[in-house]
Short mmCIF file of C-alpha atoms in Angstrom, two decimals:
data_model
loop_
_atom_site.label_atom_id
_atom_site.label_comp_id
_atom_site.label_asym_id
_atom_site.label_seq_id
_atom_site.Cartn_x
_atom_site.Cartn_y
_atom_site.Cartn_z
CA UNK A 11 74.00 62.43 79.10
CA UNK A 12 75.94 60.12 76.50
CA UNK A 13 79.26 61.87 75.32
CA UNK A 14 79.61 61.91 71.30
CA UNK A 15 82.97 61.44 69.16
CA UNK A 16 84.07 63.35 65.68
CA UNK A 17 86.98 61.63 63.93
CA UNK A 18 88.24 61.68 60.36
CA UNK A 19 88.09 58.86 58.53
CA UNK A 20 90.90 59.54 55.88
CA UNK A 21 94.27 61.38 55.83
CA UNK A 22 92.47 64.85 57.60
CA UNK A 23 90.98 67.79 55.76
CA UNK A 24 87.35 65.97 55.62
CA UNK A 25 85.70 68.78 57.07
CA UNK A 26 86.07 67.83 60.56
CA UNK A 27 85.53 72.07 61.97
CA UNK A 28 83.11 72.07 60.16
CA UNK A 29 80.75 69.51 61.43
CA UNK A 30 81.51 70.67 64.75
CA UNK A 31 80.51 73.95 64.61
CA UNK A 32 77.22 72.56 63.08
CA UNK A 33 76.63 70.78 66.07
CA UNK A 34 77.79 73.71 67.97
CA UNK A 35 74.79 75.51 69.31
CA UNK A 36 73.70 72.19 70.33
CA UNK A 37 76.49 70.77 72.69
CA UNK A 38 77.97 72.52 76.12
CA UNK A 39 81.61 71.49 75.37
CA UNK A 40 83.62 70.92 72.56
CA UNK A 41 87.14 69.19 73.55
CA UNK A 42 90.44 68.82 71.14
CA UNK A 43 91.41 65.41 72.90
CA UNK A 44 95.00 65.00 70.82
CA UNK A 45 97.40 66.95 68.11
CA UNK A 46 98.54 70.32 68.12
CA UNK A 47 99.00 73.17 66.16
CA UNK A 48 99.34 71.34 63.25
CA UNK A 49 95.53 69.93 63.45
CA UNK A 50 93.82 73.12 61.06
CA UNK A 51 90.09 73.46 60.72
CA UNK A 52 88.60 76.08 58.00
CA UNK A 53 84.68 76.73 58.86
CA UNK A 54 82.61 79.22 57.05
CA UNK A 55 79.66 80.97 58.97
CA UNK A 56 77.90 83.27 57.20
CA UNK A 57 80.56 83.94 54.07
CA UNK A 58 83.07 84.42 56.84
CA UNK A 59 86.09 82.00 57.12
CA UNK A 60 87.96 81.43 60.23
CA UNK A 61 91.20 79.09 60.51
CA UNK A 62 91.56 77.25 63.31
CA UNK A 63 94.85 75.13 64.20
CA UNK A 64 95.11 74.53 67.77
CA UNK A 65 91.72 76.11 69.18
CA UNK A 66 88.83 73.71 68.87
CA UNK A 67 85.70 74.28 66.44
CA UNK A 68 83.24 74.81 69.04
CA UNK A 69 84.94 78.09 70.23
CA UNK A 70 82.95 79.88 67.18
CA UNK A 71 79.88 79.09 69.33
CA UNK A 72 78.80 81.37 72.15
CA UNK A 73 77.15 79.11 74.17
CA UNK A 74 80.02 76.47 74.17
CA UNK A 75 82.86 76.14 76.61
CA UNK A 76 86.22 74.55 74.12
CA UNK A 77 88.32 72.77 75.71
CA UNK A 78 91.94 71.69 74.83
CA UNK A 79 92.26 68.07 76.46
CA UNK A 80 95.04 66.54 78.54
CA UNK A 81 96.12 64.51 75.23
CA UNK A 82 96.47 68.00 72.98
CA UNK A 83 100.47 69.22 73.04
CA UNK A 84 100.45 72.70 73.19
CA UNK A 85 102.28 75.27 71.34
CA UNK A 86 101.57 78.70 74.07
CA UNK A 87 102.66 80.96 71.34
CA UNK A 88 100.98 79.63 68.34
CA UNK A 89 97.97 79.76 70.87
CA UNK A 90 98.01 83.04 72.18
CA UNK A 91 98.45 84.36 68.67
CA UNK A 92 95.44 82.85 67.71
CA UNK A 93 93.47 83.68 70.45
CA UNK A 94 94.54 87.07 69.20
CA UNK A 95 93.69 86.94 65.91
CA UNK A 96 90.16 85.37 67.10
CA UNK A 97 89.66 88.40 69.41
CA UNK A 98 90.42 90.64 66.64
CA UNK A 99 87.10 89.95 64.30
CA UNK A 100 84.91 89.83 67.80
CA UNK A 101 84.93 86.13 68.69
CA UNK A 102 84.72 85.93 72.20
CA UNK A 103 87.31 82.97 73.90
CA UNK A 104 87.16 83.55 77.40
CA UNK A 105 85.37 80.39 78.15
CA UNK A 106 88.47 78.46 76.88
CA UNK A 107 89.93 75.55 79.23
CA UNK A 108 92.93 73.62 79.31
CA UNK A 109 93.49 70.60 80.95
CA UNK A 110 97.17 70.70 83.51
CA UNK A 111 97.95 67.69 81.75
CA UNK A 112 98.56 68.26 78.42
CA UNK A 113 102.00 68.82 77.28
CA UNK A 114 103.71 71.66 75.91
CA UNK A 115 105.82 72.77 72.66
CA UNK A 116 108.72 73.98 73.48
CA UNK A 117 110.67 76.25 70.70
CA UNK A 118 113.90 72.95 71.12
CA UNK A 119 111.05 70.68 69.78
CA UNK A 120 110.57 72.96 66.38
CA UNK A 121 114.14 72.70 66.34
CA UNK A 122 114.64 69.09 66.78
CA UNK A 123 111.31 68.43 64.42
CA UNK A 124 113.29 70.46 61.80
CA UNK A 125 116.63 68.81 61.36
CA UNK A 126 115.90 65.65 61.97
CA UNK A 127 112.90 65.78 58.98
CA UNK A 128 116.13 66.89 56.38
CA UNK A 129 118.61 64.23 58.64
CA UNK A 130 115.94 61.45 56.91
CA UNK A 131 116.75 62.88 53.47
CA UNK A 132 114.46 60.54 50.72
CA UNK A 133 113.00 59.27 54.03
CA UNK A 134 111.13 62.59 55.23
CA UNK A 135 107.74 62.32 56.43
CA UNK A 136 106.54 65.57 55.65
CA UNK A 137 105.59 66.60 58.67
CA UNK A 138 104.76 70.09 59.73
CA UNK A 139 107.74 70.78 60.88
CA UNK A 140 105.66 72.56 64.15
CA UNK A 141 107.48 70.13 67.12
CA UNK A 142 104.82 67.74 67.33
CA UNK A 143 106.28 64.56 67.19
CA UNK A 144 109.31 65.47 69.41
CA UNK A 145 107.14 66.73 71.83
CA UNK A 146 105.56 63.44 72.42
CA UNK A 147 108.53 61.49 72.11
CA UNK A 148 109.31 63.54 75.12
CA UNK A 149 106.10 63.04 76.72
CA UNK A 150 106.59 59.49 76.35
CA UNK A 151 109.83 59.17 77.14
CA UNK A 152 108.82 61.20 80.87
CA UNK A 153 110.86 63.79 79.86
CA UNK A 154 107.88 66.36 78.92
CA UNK A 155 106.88 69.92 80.06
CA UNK A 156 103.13 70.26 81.30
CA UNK A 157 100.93 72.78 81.43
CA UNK A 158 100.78 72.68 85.08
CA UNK A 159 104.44 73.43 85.31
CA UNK A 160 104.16 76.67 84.39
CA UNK A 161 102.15 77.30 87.71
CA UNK A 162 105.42 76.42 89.73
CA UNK A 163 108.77 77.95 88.53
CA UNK A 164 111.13 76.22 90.16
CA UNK A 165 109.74 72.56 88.45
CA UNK A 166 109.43 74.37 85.11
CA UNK A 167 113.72 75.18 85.38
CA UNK A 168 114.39 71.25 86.75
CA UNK A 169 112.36 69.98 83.90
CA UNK A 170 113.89 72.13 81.06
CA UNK A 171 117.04 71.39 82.86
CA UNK A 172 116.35 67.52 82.39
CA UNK A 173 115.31 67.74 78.58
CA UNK A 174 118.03 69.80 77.40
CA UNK A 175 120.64 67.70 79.04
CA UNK A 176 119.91 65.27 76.57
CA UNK A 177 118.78 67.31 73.55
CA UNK A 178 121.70 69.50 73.60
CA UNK A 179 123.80 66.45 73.03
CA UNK A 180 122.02 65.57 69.90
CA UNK A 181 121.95 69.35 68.34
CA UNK A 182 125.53 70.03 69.40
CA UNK A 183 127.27 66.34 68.66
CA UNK A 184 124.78 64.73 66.12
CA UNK A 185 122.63 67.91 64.00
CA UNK A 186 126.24 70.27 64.62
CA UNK A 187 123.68 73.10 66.01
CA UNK A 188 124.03 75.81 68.82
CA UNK A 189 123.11 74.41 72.24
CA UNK A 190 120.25 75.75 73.70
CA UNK A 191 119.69 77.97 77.18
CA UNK A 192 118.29 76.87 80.15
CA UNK A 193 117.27 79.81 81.00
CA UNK A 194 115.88 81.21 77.89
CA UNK A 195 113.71 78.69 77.16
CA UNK A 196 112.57 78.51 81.08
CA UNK A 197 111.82 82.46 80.95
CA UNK A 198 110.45 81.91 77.50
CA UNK A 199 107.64 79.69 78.90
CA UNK A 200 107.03 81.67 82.33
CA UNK A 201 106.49 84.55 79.93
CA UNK A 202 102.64 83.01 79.41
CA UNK A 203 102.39 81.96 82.42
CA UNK A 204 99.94 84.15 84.04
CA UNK A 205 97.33 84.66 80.89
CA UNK A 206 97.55 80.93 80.85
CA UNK A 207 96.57 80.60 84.88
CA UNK A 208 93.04 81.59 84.35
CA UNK A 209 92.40 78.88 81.83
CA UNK A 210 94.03 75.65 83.21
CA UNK A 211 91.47 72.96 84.71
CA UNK A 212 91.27 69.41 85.71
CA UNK A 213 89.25 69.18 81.90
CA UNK A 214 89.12 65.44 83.32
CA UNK A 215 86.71 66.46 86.51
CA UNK A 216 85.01 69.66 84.33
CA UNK A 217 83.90 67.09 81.25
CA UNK A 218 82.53 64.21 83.57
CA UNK A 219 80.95 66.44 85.89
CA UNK A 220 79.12 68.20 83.08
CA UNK A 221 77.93 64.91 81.87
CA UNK A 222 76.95 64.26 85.09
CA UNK A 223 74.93 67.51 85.16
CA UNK A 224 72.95 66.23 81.65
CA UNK A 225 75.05 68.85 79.53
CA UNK A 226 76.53 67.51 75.97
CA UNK A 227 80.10 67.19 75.29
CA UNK A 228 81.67 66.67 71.84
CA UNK A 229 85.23 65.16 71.20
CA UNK A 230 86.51 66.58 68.15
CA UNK A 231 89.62 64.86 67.12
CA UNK A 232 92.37 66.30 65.31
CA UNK A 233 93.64 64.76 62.21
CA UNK A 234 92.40 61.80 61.20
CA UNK A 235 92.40 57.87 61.40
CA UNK A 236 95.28 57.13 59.06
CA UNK A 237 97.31 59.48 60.48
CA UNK A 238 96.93 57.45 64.02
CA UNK A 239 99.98 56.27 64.99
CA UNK A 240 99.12 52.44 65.25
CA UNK A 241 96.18 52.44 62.81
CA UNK A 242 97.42 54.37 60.17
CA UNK A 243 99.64 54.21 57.50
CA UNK A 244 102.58 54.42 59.28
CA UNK A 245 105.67 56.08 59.68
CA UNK A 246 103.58 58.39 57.56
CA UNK A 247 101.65 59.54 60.37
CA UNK A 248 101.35 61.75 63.25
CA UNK A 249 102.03 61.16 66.60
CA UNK A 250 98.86 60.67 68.23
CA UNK A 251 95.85 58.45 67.92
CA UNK A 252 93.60 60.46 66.23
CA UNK A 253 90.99 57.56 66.29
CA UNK A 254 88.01 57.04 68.63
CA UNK A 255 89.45 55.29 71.16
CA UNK A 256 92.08 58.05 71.42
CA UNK A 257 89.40 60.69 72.42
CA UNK A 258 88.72 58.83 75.45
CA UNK A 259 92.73 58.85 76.53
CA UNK A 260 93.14 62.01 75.30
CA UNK A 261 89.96 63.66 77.55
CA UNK A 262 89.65 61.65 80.29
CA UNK A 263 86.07 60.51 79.37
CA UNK A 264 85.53 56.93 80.01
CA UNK A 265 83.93 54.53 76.71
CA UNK A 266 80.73 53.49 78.12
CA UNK A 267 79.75 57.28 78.36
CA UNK A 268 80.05 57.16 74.38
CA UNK A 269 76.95 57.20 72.73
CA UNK A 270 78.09 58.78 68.93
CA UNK A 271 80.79 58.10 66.69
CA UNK A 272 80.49 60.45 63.73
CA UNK A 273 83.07 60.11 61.36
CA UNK A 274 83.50 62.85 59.04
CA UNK A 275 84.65 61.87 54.86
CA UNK A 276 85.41 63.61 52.00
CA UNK A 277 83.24 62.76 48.54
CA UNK A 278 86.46 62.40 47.17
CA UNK A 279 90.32 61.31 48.90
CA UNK A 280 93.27 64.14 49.35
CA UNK A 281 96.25 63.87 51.38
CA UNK A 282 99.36 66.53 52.70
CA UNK A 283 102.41 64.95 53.04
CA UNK A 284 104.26 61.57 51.62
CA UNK A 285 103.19 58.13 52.06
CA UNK A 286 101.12 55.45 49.77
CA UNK A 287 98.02 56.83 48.10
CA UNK A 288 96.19 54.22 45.87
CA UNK A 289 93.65 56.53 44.65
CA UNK A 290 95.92 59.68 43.72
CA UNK A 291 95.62 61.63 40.65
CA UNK A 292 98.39 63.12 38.93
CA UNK A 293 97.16 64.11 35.88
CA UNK A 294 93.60 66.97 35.00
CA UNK A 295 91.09 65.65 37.53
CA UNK A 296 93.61 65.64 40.10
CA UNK A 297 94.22 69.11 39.31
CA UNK A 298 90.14 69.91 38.76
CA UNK A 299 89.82 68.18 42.57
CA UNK A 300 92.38 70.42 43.95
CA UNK A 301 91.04 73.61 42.51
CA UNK A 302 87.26 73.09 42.65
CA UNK A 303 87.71 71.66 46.27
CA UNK A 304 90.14 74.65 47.19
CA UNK A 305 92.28 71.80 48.25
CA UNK A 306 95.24 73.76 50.52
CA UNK A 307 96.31 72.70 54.05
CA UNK A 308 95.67 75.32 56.62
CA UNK A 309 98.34 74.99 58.43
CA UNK A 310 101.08 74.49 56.01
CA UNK A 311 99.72 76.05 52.64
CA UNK A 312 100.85 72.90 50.69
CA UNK A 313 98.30 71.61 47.87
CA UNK A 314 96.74 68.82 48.82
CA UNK A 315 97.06 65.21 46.79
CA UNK A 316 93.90 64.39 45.51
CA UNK A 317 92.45 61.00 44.17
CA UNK A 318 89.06 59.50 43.93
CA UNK A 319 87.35 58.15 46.87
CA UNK A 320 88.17 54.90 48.46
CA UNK A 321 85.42 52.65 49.78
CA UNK A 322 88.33 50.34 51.59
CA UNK A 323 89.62 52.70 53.44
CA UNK A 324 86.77 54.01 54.36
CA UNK A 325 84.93 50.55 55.66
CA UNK A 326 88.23 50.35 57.46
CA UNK A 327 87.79 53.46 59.22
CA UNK A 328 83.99 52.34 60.29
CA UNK A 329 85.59 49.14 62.35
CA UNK A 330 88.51 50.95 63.91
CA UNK A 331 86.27 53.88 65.04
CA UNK A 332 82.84 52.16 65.05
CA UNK A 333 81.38 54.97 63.70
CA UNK A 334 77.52 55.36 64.15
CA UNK A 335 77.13 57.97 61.70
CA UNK A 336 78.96 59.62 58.54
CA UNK A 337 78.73 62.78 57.52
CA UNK A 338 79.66 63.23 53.96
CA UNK A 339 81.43 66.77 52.81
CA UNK A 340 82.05 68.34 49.28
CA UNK A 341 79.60 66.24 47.56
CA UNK A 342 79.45 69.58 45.33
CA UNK A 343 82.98 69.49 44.21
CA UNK A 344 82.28 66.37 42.31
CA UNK A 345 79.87 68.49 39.89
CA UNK A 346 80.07 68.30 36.31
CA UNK A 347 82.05 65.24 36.12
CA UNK A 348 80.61 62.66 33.39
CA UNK A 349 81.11 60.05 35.25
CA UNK A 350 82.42 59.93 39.15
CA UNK A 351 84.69 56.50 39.91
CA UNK A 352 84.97 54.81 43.19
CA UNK A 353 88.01 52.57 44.39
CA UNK A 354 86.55 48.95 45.46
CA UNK A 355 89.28 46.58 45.55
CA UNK A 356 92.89 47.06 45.03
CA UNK A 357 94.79 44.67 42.90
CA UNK A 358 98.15 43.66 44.88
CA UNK A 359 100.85 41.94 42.26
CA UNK A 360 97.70 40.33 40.52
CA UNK A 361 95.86 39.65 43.80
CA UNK A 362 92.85 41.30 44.48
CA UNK A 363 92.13 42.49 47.84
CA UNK A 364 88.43 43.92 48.67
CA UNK A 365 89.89 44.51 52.27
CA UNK A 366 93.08 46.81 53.76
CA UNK A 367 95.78 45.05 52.82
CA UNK A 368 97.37 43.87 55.77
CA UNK A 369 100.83 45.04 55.57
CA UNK A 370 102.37 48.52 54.54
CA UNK A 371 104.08 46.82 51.66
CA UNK A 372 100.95 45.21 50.02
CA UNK A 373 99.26 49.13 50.67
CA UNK A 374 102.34 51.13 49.05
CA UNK A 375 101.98 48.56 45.53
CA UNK A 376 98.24 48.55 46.02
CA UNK A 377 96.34 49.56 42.39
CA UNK A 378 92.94 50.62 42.54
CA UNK A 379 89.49 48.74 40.88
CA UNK A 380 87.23 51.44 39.84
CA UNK A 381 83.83 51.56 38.93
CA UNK A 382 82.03 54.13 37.98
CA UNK A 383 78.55 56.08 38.48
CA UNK A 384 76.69 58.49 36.09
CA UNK A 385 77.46 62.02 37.25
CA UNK A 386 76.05 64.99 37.29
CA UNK A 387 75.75 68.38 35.98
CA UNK A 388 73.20 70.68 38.50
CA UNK A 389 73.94 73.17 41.09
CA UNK A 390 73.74 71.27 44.88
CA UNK A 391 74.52 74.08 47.01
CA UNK A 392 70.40 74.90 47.40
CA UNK A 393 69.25 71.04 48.06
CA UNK A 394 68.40 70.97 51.59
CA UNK A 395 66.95 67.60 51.52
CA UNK A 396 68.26 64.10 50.10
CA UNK A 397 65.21 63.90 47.55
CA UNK A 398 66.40 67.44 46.48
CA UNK A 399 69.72 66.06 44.78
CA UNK A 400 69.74 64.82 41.56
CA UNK A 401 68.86 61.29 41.19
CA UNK A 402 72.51 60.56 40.01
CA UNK A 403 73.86 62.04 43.12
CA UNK A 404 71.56 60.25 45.05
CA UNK A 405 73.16 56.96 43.77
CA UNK A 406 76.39 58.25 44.73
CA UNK A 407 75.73 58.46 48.13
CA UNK A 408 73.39 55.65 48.42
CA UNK A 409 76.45 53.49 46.88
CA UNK A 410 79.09 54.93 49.33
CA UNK A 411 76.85 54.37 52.04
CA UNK A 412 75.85 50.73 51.01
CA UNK A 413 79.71 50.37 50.42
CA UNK A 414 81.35 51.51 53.82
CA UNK A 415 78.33 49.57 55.87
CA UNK A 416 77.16 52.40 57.90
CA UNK A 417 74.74 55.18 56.99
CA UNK A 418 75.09 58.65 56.00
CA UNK A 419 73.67 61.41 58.19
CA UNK A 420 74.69 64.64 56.95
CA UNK A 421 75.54 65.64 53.04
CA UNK A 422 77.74 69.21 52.90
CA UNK A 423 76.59 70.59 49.34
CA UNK A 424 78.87 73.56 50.01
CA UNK A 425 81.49 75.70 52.38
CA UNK A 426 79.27 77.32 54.23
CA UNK A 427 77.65 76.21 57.68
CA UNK A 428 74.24 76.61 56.44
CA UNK A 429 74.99 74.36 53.34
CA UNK A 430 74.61 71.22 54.94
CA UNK A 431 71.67 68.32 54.25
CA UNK A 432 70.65 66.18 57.82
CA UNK A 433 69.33 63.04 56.51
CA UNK A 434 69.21 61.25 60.30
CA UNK A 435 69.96 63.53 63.57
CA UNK A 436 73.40 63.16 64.65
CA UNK A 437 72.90 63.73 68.33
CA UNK A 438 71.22 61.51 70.66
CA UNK A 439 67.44 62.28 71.00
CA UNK A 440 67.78 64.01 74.35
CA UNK A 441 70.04 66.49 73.31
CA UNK A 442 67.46 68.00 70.71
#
């Protein structure tokens, strides 16, 4: 049984939960193969919204077994306290796994992540602040915590020992901070130690031998592919690769067991954080985007940038990910808008490129070439078929479709799980 891939195709906040938990009482397994707490999903069954961060989607489903994958780092408390809040309005998450080899937050990371984001001044990324990046720094630098050192006490104390040598130079010497403790941060750790026990796995063994066994597993990606690391529009990105080929490193599921690449876009483009944005608004459609479209990170509560929807980044996204299908989400915020414009060429300096600009340079001057469809003025949130949209919504999608080169599955025409339109089945035939 063919493994299948959700990614983001822009900056995040497409709608990625949401698509998964669609899919949900249809797969076995639902993996987070990279990202952290900083990763939020919203999804709306039944009226009722839920926030996830760190846990996957598919952990709203009761027939599903999530899984946070060896590429995930892993913030224990911010887990546990969701798992808590989870518990509290009756969601059940005992089936949750993680693999021994993803790494773990520890709090000197949230430190680190803090001071060195105002250290960079005008240069700040905006990152979460939530010790992401300096928690893989560590992990590739060898000096990370895993998971599976919590299970042995003795390498969880030489480890901490190791990191702090270093780190402790840098907060005392370089950020003038208070060192930190050995031991707290050891005891600190071993403090989850035994309600983590029952859930760590070798996720590498459990995925593969479910495929083995027929059963369908979905890779739900955090993020999104500009914020990968070495496809995105970097240094404004995170520290993973939240592209397809990253859910295979991040899971331990080999390519050729790939049979779906769904990428997941927004009708229109938003953003959190700095970096180049071609397509941004700053002015009262900006402003309509964010409030119609509820436009507020989950994690961080920061409004979300908002622009108009960019067909080159999005064609982009189909040849990095090689997406086989694209669901499109909040085609209803775009309501009642005269007429709806769509970015499909930048103009560079008087160049015009129909293509990503190749370097970061070209990207951050990049202008965008609109044009513009007819909108439309009725209610979508009932259509549960293409040929129930209005015709001038149906060119919309038709044109974003003919525009990034690969078709359009599903159509969200509101919040809610229900409010979804499946043009083509996104999982392979024997899964249904």
């Amino acid at each position: 049984m063919p493994a299948v891939v959700i990614v983001g195709a822009q900056w995040g906040d497409e709608g990625k939960g949401k698509a998964t938990d669609l899919l949900g009482e249809r797969v076995d397994f639902v993996v987070k193969p990279n990202g952290g707490n900083n990763a939020g999903h919203t999804v709306v069954v039944h009226g009722e919204k839920f926030e996830l961060k760190l846990l996957p989607a598919g952990i709203l489903s009761p027939r599903v077994t999530p899984v946070i994958g060896n590429g995930v780092v892993v913030n224990l408390e911010a887990l546990f306290e969701e798992i808590a809040t989870l518990e509290s309005r009756g969601v059940d998450t005992s089936r949750l796994r993680i693999s021994a080899n993803a790494h773990v937050v520890a709090p000197y990371h949230q430190t680190l992540d803090k001071v060195t984001e105002r250290f960079l001044g005008k240069r700040a990324i905006g990152t979460t602040g939530r010790g992401i990046g300096p928690a893989y720094m560590d992990k590739i630098g060898r000096l990370g915590i895993r998971v599976q050192d919590l299970l042995d006490a003795s390498i969880l104390r030489q480890k901490v020992e190791g990191a702090l040598r270093q780190k402790n130079e840098l907060l005392v010497k370089l950020y003038n901070r208070r060192s930190v403790d050995v031991d707290e941060i050891t005891d600190g750790l071993l403090a989850y130690a035994d309600r983590l026990r029952p859930m760590i796995v070798d996720t590498t063994e459990l995925l593969n031998s479910a495929l083995d066994r027929d059963e369908v597993v979905l890779m739900e990606g955090g993020q999104a592919t500009y914020l990968d690391v070495d496809h995105g529009t970097y240094p404004f990105v995170t520290s993973s690769n939240p592209t397809a080929g990253g859910a295979c490193t991040g899971t331990g599921i080999g390519p050729t067991r790939i049979d779906r690449v769904i990428g997941i876009v927004k009708a229109y483009t938003t953003r959190v954080g700095a970096g180049p944005f071609p397509t941004e608004l700053e002015d009262k459609w900006g402003e309509y985007l964010q409030r119609v479209g509820h436009e507020v990170g989950v994690n961080t509560g920061r409004p979300r940038r908002c622009g108009w929807y960019d067909a080159l980044m999005i064609r982009h996204a189909v040849r990095i990910n090689g997406f086989t299908d694209i669901v499109l989400t909040k085609l209803d915020v775009l309501t009642g808008i005269e007429e709806v414009p769509i970015c499909t060429a930048y103009d560079v300096d008087g160049v015009l490129h129909h293509d990503m600009p190749m370097t970061q340079t070209d990207f951050h001057h990049a202008k965008p070439v609109f044009e513009t469809l007819p909108g439309w003025t009725e209610d979508l949130s009932l259509a549960r078929s293409f040929e129930e949209l209005p015709e001038n919504a149906q060119n919309y999608v038709r044109r974003l479709e003919e525009l990034a080169g690969c078709r359009i599955s599903a159509i969200g025409v509101g919040p809610d799980r229900e409010d979804t339109i499946v043009v083509h089945e996104l999982l392979p035939a024997a899964t249904r």
